[in-house]
Amino acid sequence: MQTTYKTPVRTDRQSSCMSTRFDTKIAVLLREDLEPWQRLNVTAFLVSGLGTRLPELVGEPYEDADDVPYLPMFRQPVLVFQGTKEVLKAAHARALSRALPRAVFTSDLFATGHDEANRAAVRAVGTADLDLVGLSVHGPRNAVDKVLKGARMHP
């Protein structure tokens, strides 16, 4: 009797877009000591910034077979990584040195309640002293890979 179940690989169901190799990469780097709810919250906030600054990353709106419209999403996958506080700080410095589009989430933002307070909390701290818990970045694949040196894929 077989005791494990494996889902067969179904290449006919795989989107052709998922197998496309993009010249650019969208990545989120999370500090590894975050709670699960924090990881999700930080990721959502961080990627929202990229879509507003880089409209070319966003595809066309969706619509189902009943003509119900849905908002557009990114044209390419968002890769999520994790690392220590030190890895995150180094990645931030590398993203700055390469002038890549980026968004940050600091630990202070968990205590704020709205956008204006979020911006004020980041503004109150110097770059070197930001207590980063998340960073999103977009750019050429090789540049983003260098920024993420030392990070590992989020499980």
Coordinates of N, CA, C and O in Angstrom, one line a residue:
M1 N 0.8 -1.2 0.0 CA 0.0 0.0 0.0 C 0.9 1.2 0.0 O 1.8 1.4 0.8
Q2 N 0.6 2.2 -0.9 CA 1.3 3.4 -1.0 C 0.9 4.4 0.1 O -0.3 4.6 0.4
T3 N 1.8 5.0 0.9 CA 1.5 5.8 2.0 C 1.7 7.3 1.7 O 1.4 8.1 2.5
T4 N 2.3 7.6 0.5 CA 2.5 9.0 0.2 C 1.7 9.3 -1.1 O 1.5 8.4 -1.9
Y5 N 1.4 10.6 -1.3 CA 0.7 11.0 -2.5 C 1.5 12.1 -3.1 O 1.8 13.1 -2.5
K6 N 1.8 12.0 -4.4 CA 2.4 13.0 -5.1 C 1.5 13.5 -6.2 O 1.0 12.7 -7.0
T7 N 1.5 14.8 -6.4 CA 0.7 15.4 -7.5 C 1.6 15.3 -8.7 O 2.7 15.7 -8.7
P8 N 1.0 14.7 -9.8 CA 1.8 14.6 -11.0 C 2.1 15.9 -11.6 O 1.3 16.9 -11.5
V9 N 3.2 16.1 -12.3 CA 3.5 17.3 -13.0 C 2.6 17.5 -14.2 O 2.5 16.6 -15.0
R10 N 1.9 18.6 -14.3 CA 1.0 18.8 -15.4 C 1.5 20.0 -16.2 O 1.2 21.2 -15.8
T11 N 2.3 19.8 -17.2 CA 2.8 20.9 -18.0 C 1.7 21.6 -18.8 O 1.9 22.8 -19.1
D12 N 0.6 20.9 -19.0 CA -0.4 21.5 -19.8 C -1.1 22.6 -19.0 O -1.8 23.5 -19.6
R13 N -1.0 22.6 -17.7 CA -1.7 23.6 -16.8 C -0.8 24.7 -16.5 O -1.2 25.7 -15.9
Q14 N 0.5 24.6 -16.7 CA 1.4 25.6 -16.4 C 1.3 26.8 -17.3 O 1.3 26.7 -18.5
S15 N 1.2 28.0 -16.8 CA 1.2 29.2 -17.6 C 2.5 29.4 -18.4 O 3.5 29.2 -17.9
S16 N 2.3 29.7 -19.6 CA 3.5 30.0 -20.4 C 4.3 31.2 -19.9 O 5.5 31.2 -20.0
C17 N 3.6 32.1 -19.2 CA 4.3 33.2 -18.6 C 5.2 32.8 -17.4 O 6.2 33.4 -17.2
M18 N 4.8 31.8 -16.7 CA 5.7 31.3 -15.6 C 7.0 30.8 -16.0 O 7.9 30.8 -15.2
S19 N 7.1 30.3 -17.2 CA 8.3 29.7 -17.7 C 9.2 30.8 -18.4 O 10.3 30.5 -18.8
T20 N 8.7 32.0 -18.6 CA 9.4 33.1 -19.2 C 10.5 33.6 -18.3 O 10.3 33.7 -17.1
R21 N 11.7 33.8 -18.8 CA 12.8 34.4 -18.1 C 12.7 35.9 -18.3 O 12.9 36.3 -19.4
F22 N 12.6 36.6 -17.2 CA 12.5 38.1 -17.3 C 13.9 38.7 -17.2 O 14.8 38.1 -16.5
D23 N 14.2 39.8 -17.8 CA 15.4 40.5 -17.7 C 15.5 41.2 -16.3 O 16.6 41.6 -15.9
T24 N 14.4 41.5 -15.7 CA 14.4 42.1 -14.4 C 13.8 41.2 -13.3 O 13.3 40.2 -13.6
K25 N 14.0 41.7 -12.1 CA 13.5 40.9 -11.0 C 12.8 41.8 -10.0 O 13.3 42.9 -9.7
I26 N 11.7 41.3 -9.4 CA 11.1 42.0 -8.3 C 11.3 41.1 -7.1 O 11.0 39.9 -7.1
A27 N 11.9 41.6 -6.1 CA 12.2 40.8 -4.9 C 11.9 41.5 -3.6 O 12.0 42.8 -3.5
V28 N 11.5 40.8 -2.6 CA 11.2 41.2 -1.3 C 12.1 40.5 -0.4 O 12.2 39.3 -0.5
L29 N 12.8 41.2 0.5 CA 13.7 40.6 1.5 C 13.1 40.9 2.9 O 12.9 42.1 3.2
L30 N 12.8 39.9 3.6 CA 12.2 40.0 5.0 C 13.2 39.6 6.0 O 14.0 38.6 5.8
R31 N 13.2 40.3 7.2 CA 14.0 39.8 8.3 C 13.4 38.5 8.8 O 12.2 38.4 9.0
E32 N 14.3 37.6 9.1 CA 13.9 36.2 9.4 C 13.2 36.0 10.7 O 12.5 35.0 10.9
D33 N 13.2 37.0 11.6 CA 12.6 36.9 12.9 C 11.2 37.4 13.0 O 10.7 37.6 14.1
L34 N 10.6 37.8 11.9 CA 9.2 38.3 11.9 C 8.2 37.2 12.1 O 8.4 36.0 11.7
E35 N 7.1 37.6 12.8 CA 6.0 36.7 13.0 C 5.3 36.5 11.6 O 5.4 37.3 10.7
P36 N 4.6 35.3 11.4 CA 3.9 35.1 10.1 C 3.0 36.2 9.6 O 3.1 36.6 8.5
W37 N 2.2 36.8 10.5 CA 1.3 37.9 10.1 C 2.1 39.1 9.7 O 1.8 39.8 8.8
Q38 N 3.3 39.3 10.3 CA 4.1 40.5 10.0 C 4.7 40.3 8.6 O 4.8 41.2 7.8
R39 N 5.2 39.0 8.3 CA 5.7 38.7 7.0 C 4.8 39.1 5.9 O 5.1 39.7 4.9
L40 N 3.5 38.7 6.0 CA 2.5 38.9 5.0 C 2.2 40.4 4.9 O 2.1 41.0 3.8
N41 N 2.1 41.1 6.0 CA 1.8 42.5 6.0 C 2.9 43.3 5.4 O 2.7 44.2 4.5
V42 N 4.1 43.0 5.8 CA 5.3 43.8 5.2 C 5.4 43.5 3.7 O 5.6 44.5 3.0
T43 N 5.2 42.3 3.3 CA 5.3 42.0 1.9 C 4.3 42.8 1.1 O 4.6 43.4 0.0
A44 N 3.1 42.8 1.5 CA 2.0 43.5 0.8 C 2.3 45.0 0.7 O 2.2 45.6 -0.3
F45 N 2.8 45.6 1.8 CA 3.1 47.0 1.8 C 4.3 47.3 0.9 O 4.3 48.3 0.1
L46 N 5.3 46.5 0.9 CA 6.5 46.7 0.1 C 6.3 46.7 -1.4 O 6.8 47.5 -2.1
V47 N 5.5 45.7 -1.8 CA 5.3 45.6 -3.3 C 4.4 46.6 -3.8 O 4.4 47.0 -5.0
S48 N 3.5 47.2 -2.9 CA 2.6 48.2 -3.4 C 3.4 49.5 -3.9 O 3.0 50.1 -4.8
G49 N 4.5 49.7 -3.2 CA 5.3 50.9 -3.6 C 5.9 50.7 -5.0 O 6.0 51.7 -5.8
L50 N 6.3 49.5 -5.4 CA 6.9 49.3 -6.7 C 5.9 49.5 -7.8 O 6.3 50.1 -8.8
G51 N 4.7 49.1 -7.6 CA 3.7 49.2 -8.7 C 3.3 50.6 -9.0 O 3.0 51.0 -10.1
T52 N 3.4 51.5 -8.0 CA 3.1 52.9 -8.2 C 4.2 53.7 -8.9 O 3.9 54.6 -9.7
R53 N 5.4 53.4 -8.6 CA 6.6 54.1 -9.1 C 7.0 53.5 -10.5 O 7.6 54.2 -11.3
L54 N 6.7 52.3 -10.7 CA 7.1 51.6 -12.0 C 5.9 51.0 -12.7 O 5.6 49.8 -12.7
P55 N 5.0 51.8 -13.3 CA 3.8 51.3 -13.8 C 4.0 50.3 -14.9 O 3.1 49.5 -15.2
E56 N 5.1 50.3 -15.5 CA 5.4 49.2 -16.6 C 5.5 47.8 -16.0 O 5.4 46.9 -16.7
L57 N 5.6 47.7 -14.7 CA 5.6 46.4 -14.0 C 4.2 45.8 -13.9 O 4.0 44.6 -13.7
V58 N 3.2 46.7 -14.1 CA 1.8 46.2 -13.9 C 1.2 45.9 -15.2 O 1.3 46.6 -16.2
G59 N 0.5 44.7 -15.3 CA -0.1 44.3 -16.5 C -1.5 44.9 -16.7 O -1.9 45.9 -16.0
E60 N -2.3 44.4 -17.6 CA -3.6 44.8 -17.9 C -4.6 44.3 -16.9 O -4.4 43.2 -16.2
P61 N -5.8 44.9 -16.7 CA -6.8 44.4 -15.8 C -7.3 43.0 -16.2 O -7.2 42.7 -17.4
Y62 N -7.8 42.3 -15.3 CA -8.3 40.9 -15.5 C -9.8 41.0 -15.7 O -10.5 42.0 -15.3
E63 N -10.4 40.0 -16.3 CA -11.8 39.8 -16.4 C -12.2 38.4 -16.5 O -11.5 37.6 -17.2
D64 N -13.2 37.9 -15.8 CA -13.6 36.5 -15.8 C -14.6 36.3 -17.0 O -14.9 37.2 -17.7
A65 N -15.0 35.1 -17.1 CA -15.9 34.7 -18.2 C -17.2 35.3 -18.1 O -18.0 35.4 -19.1
D66 N -17.6 35.8 -16.9 CA -18.9 36.5 -16.8 C -18.7 38.1 -16.9 O -19.6 38.8 -16.4
D67 N -17.6 38.5 -17.4 CA -17.3 39.9 -17.6 C -17.2 40.7 -16.3 O -17.4 41.9 -16.3
V68 N -16.8 40.0 -15.2 CA -16.6 40.8 -14.0 C -15.1 41.2 -14.0 O -14.2 40.4 -14.1
P69 N -14.9 42.5 -13.8 CA -13.5 43.1 -13.9 C -12.8 42.9 -12.6 O -13.4 42.9 -11.5
Y70 N -11.4 42.8 -12.7 CA -10.5 42.7 -11.6 C -9.3 43.6 -11.8 O -9.0 43.9 -12.9
L71 N -8.7 44.0 -10.7 CA -7.5 44.9 -10.9 C -6.4 44.2 -11.5 O -6.2 43.0 -11.4
P72 N -5.5 45.0 -12.2 CA -4.3 44.4 -12.8 C -3.3 44.0 -11.7 O -3.4 44.4 -10.5
M73 N -2.3 43.1 -12.0 CA -1.3 42.7 -11.1 C 0.1 42.8 -11.8 O 0.1 43.2 -13.0
F74 N 1.1 42.6 -11.1 CA 2.4 42.6 -11.7 C 2.5 41.6 -12.9 O 1.9 40.6 -12.9
R75 N 3.3 42.0 -13.9 CA 3.5 41.2 -15.1 C 4.5 40.0 -14.8 O 4.5 39.1 -15.6
Q76 N 5.2 40.1 -13.7 CA 6.2 39.0 -13.4 C 6.1 38.6 -12.0 O 5.5 39.3 -11.2
P77 N 6.7 37.5 -11.7 CA 6.6 37.0 -10.3 C 7.4 37.9 -9.3 O 8.3 38.6 -9.7
V78 N 6.9 37.8 -8.1 CA 7.6 38.5 -7.0 C 8.3 37.4 -6.1 O 7.6 36.5 -5.7
L79 N 9.6 37.5 -6.0 CA 10.3 36.5 -5.3 C 10.5 37.0 -3.9 O 10.9 38.2 -3.7
V80 N 10.3 36.2 -2.9 CA 10.4 36.6 -1.5 C 11.6 35.8 -0.8 O 11.7 34.6 -0.9
F81 N 12.4 36.6 -0.2 CA 13.6 36.1 0.5 C 13.6 36.4 1.9 O 12.8 37.3 2.4
Q82 N 14.5 35.8 2.7 CA 14.6 36.2 4.1 C 16.1 36.2 4.5 O 16.9 35.6 3.8
G83 N 16.4 36.9 5.5 CA 17.8 37.0 6.0 C 17.8 37.6 7.4 O 16.8 38.1 7.9
T84 N 19.0 37.6 7.9 CA 19.2 38.2 9.2 C 19.1 39.7 9.1 O 19.1 40.3 8.0
K85 N 19.1 40.4 10.3 CA 19.1 41.8 10.3 C 20.3 42.4 9.6 O 20.3 43.4 8.9
E86 N 21.5 41.7 9.7 CA 22.7 42.1 9.1 C 22.6 42.0 7.5 O 23.1 42.8 6.8
V87 N 22.0 40.9 7.1 CA 21.8 40.7 5.6 C 20.9 41.8 5.1 O 21.2 42.3 4.0
L88 N 19.9 42.1 5.8 CA 19.0 43.1 5.3 C 19.6 44.5 5.3 O 19.5 45.2 4.3
K89 N 20.4 44.8 6.3 CA 21.2 46.1 6.3 C 22.1 46.2 5.1 O 22.2 47.2 4.4
A90 N 22.9 45.1 4.8 CA 23.8 45.1 3.7 C 23.1 45.2 2.4 O 23.5 45.9 1.5
A91 N 21.9 44.5 2.3 CA 21.2 44.5 1.0 C 20.7 45.9 0.8 O 20.7 46.4 -0.4
H92 N 20.2 46.6 1.8 CA 19.8 48.0 1.7 C 20.9 48.9 1.2 O 20.7 49.7 0.3
A93 N 22.1 48.7 1.8 CA 23.2 49.5 1.3 C 23.5 49.3 -0.1 O 23.8 50.2 -0.9
R94 N 23.5 48.0 -0.5 CA 23.8 47.7 -1.9 C 22.7 48.2 -2.9 O 23.0 48.7 -4.0
A95 N 21.5 48.2 -2.5 CA 20.4 48.7 -3.3 C 20.6 50.2 -3.5 O 20.3 50.8 -4.6
L96 N 20.9 50.9 -2.4 CA 21.2 52.3 -2.5 C 22.4 52.6 -3.4 O 22.3 53.5 -4.2
S97 N 23.5 51.9 -3.3 CA 24.6 52.1 -4.1 C 24.4 51.9 -5.5 O 25.0 52.5 -6.4
R98 N 23.4 51.0 -5.9 CA 23.1 50.8 -7.3 C 21.9 51.6 -7.7 O 21.5 51.5 -8.9
A99 N 21.4 52.4 -6.9 CA 20.3 53.3 -7.2 C 19.1 52.6 -7.8 O 18.4 53.0 -8.7
L100 N 18.8 51.4 -7.2 CA 17.7 50.6 -7.7 C 16.4 51.1 -7.0 O 16.4 51.5 -5.8
P101 N 15.3 51.0 -7.7 CA 14.0 51.4 -7.1 C 13.7 50.4 -5.9 O 13.9 49.2 -6.0
R102 N 13.3 51.0 -4.8 CA 13.2 50.2 -3.5 C 12.2 50.8 -2.6 O 11.8 52.0 -2.7
A103 N 11.7 50.0 -1.7 CA 10.8 50.4 -0.7 C 11.3 49.8 0.6 O 11.9 48.7 0.6
V104 N 11.1 50.5 1.8 CA 11.5 49.9 3.0 C 10.4 49.8 4.0 O 9.4 50.6 3.9
F105 N 10.5 48.9 4.9 CA 9.5 48.8 6.0 C 10.4 48.6 7.3 O 11.3 47.8 7.3
T106 N 10.2 49.5 8.2 CA 11.0 49.5 9.5 C 10.1 49.0 10.6 O 8.9 49.0 10.5
S107 N 10.8 48.6 11.7 CA 10.0 48.0 12.8 C 9.1 49.1 13.4 O 8.1 48.7 14.0
D108 N 9.4 50.3 13.3 CA 8.6 51.4 13.8 C 7.2 51.4 13.2 O 6.2 51.9 13.8
L109 N 7.1 50.9 12.0 CA 5.8 51.0 11.3 C 4.8 50.0 11.9 O 3.6 50.2 11.6
F110 N 5.2 49.1 12.7 CA 4.2 48.2 13.3 C 3.4 48.9 14.4 O 2.3 48.5 14.8
A111 N 3.9 50.1 14.8 CA 3.2 50.8 15.9 C 2.5 52.0 15.3 O 1.8 52.7 16.1
T112 N 2.5 52.3 14.0 CA 1.8 53.4 13.5 C 0.4 52.9 12.9 O 0.2 51.8 12.7
G113 N -0.4 53.9 12.7 CA -1.8 53.5 12.3 C -2.2 54.0 10.9 O -3.3 53.7 10.5
H114 N -1.4 54.8 10.3 CA -1.8 55.4 9.0 C -0.6 55.8 8.2 O 0.5 55.9 8.7
D115 N -0.8 56.1 6.9 CA 0.2 56.5 6.0 C 1.1 57.6 6.4 O 2.3 57.6 6.3
E116 N 0.5 58.7 6.9 CA 1.2 59.9 7.3 C 2.2 59.6 8.5 O 3.3 60.0 8.5
A117 N 1.7 58.8 9.4 CA 2.5 58.4 10.5 C 3.6 57.5 10.1 O 4.7 57.5 10.6
N118 N 3.4 56.6 9.1 CA 4.4 55.7 8.6 C 5.5 56.5 8.0 O 6.7 56.3 8.3
R119 N 5.2 57.5 7.1 CA 6.2 58.3 6.5 C 7.0 59.1 7.6 O 8.2 59.3 7.5
A120 N 6.3 59.6 8.6 CA 7.0 60.4 9.7 C 8.0 59.5 10.4 O 9.0 60.0 10.8
A121 N 7.6 58.3 10.7 CA 8.4 57.3 11.4 C 9.7 57.0 10.6 O 10.8 57.0 11.2
V122 N 9.6 56.9 9.3 CA 10.8 56.6 8.5 C 11.7 57.9 8.5 O 12.9 57.9 8.6
R123 N 11.0 59.0 8.3 CA 11.7 60.3 8.2 C 12.5 60.7 9.4 O 13.5 61.4 9.3
A124 N 12.1 60.2 10.6 CA 12.7 60.6 11.8 C 14.0 59.9 12.1 O 14.7 60.2 13.0
V125 N 14.4 58.9 11.3 CA 15.6 58.1 11.5 C 16.5 58.2 10.3 O 16.1 58.1 9.2
G126 N 17.8 58.3 10.6 CA 18.8 58.4 9.6 C 19.0 57.1 8.9 O 18.7 56.0 9.4
T127 N 19.4 57.1 7.6 CA 19.5 55.9 6.8 C 20.3 54.8 7.5 O 19.8 53.6 7.5
A128 N 21.4 55.1 8.1 CA 22.2 54.0 8.7 C 21.6 53.5 10.0 O 21.9 52.3 10.4
D129 N 20.6 54.2 10.6 CA 20.0 53.7 11.8 C 18.6 53.1 11.6 O 17.9 52.8 12.6
L130 N 18.1 53.0 10.4 CA 16.8 52.4 10.1 C 16.8 51.0 10.6 O 17.7 50.2 10.3
D131 N 15.8 50.6 11.4 CA 15.7 49.2 11.9 C 14.8 48.5 10.9 O 13.6 48.3 11.1
L132 N 15.4 48.1 9.8 CA 14.7 47.4 8.7 C 14.2 46.1 9.0 O 14.9 45.3 9.6
V133 N 13.0 45.8 8.6 CA 12.4 44.5 8.7 C 12.0 44.0 7.3 O 11.7 42.8 7.2
G134 N 12.0 44.9 6.3 CA 11.7 44.5 5.0 C 12.2 45.5 4.0 O 12.4 46.7 4.3
L135 N 12.5 44.9 2.8 CA 13.0 45.7 1.7 C 12.5 45.1 0.4 O 12.5 43.9 0.2
S136 N 11.9 45.9 -0.5 CA 11.6 45.4 -1.8 C 12.5 46.2 -2.8 O 12.9 47.3 -2.6
V137 N 12.8 45.5 -3.9 CA 13.7 46.1 -4.9 C 13.4 45.5 -6.3 O 12.9 44.4 -6.4
H138 N 13.6 46.4 -7.3 CA 13.4 46.0 -8.6 C 14.6 46.4 -9.5 O 15.1 47.5 -9.2
G139 N 15.0 45.6 -10.4 CA 16.1 46.0 -11.3 C 16.5 44.9 -12.2 O 15.9 43.8 -12.2
P140 N 17.6 45.1 -12.9 CA 18.1 44.0 -13.7 C 18.4 42.8 -12.8 O 18.9 42.9 -11.7
R141 N 18.2 41.6 -13.3 CA 18.3 40.4 -12.6 C 19.7 40.3 -11.8 O 19.7 40.0 -10.6
N142 N 20.8 40.5 -12.5 CA 22.1 40.4 -11.9 C 22.3 41.4 -10.8 O 22.9 41.1 -9.8
A143 N 21.8 42.6 -11.0 CA 21.9 43.7 -9.9 C 21.1 43.3 -8.7 O 21.6 43.4 -7.6
V144 N 19.9 42.8 -8.9 CA 19.1 42.4 -7.7 C 19.7 41.2 -7.0 O 19.7 41.1 -5.8
D145 N 20.3 40.2 -7.8 CA 20.9 39.1 -7.2 C 22.1 39.5 -6.3 O 22.3 39.0 -5.3
K146 N 22.8 40.5 -6.8 CA 24.0 41.1 -6.0 C 23.5 41.8 -4.7 O 24.1 41.6 -3.7
V147 N 22.4 42.5 -4.8 CA 21.8 43.1 -3.7 C 21.4 42.1 -2.6 O 21.6 42.3 -1.4
L148 N 20.9 41.0 -3.1 CA 20.3 39.9 -2.2 C 21.4 38.9 -1.7 O 21.0 37.9 -1.0
K149 N 22.7 39.2 -1.9 CA 23.7 38.3 -1.5 C 23.6 38.0 0.0 O 23.5 38.9 0.8
G150 N 23.6 36.7 0.3 CA 23.5 36.2 1.7 C 22.1 35.9 2.1 O 21.9 35.3 3.1
A151 N 21.1 36.3 1.3 CA 19.7 36.0 1.6 C 19.3 34.6 1.0 O 20.0 34.1 0.2
R152 N 18.3 34.1 1.6 CA 17.8 32.8 1.0 C 16.3 32.9 0.7 O 15.6 33.7 1.3
M153 N 15.9 32.0 -0.2 CA 14.4 32.0 -0.5 C 13.6 31.8 0.8 O 14.0 31.0 1.6
H154 N 12.5 32.5 0.8 CA 11.6 32.3 2.0 C 10.9 30.9 1.8 O 10.5 30.5 0.7
P155 N 10.8 30.2 3.0 CA 10.3 28.9 2.9 C 8.8 28.9 2.5 O 8.1 29.8 2.7

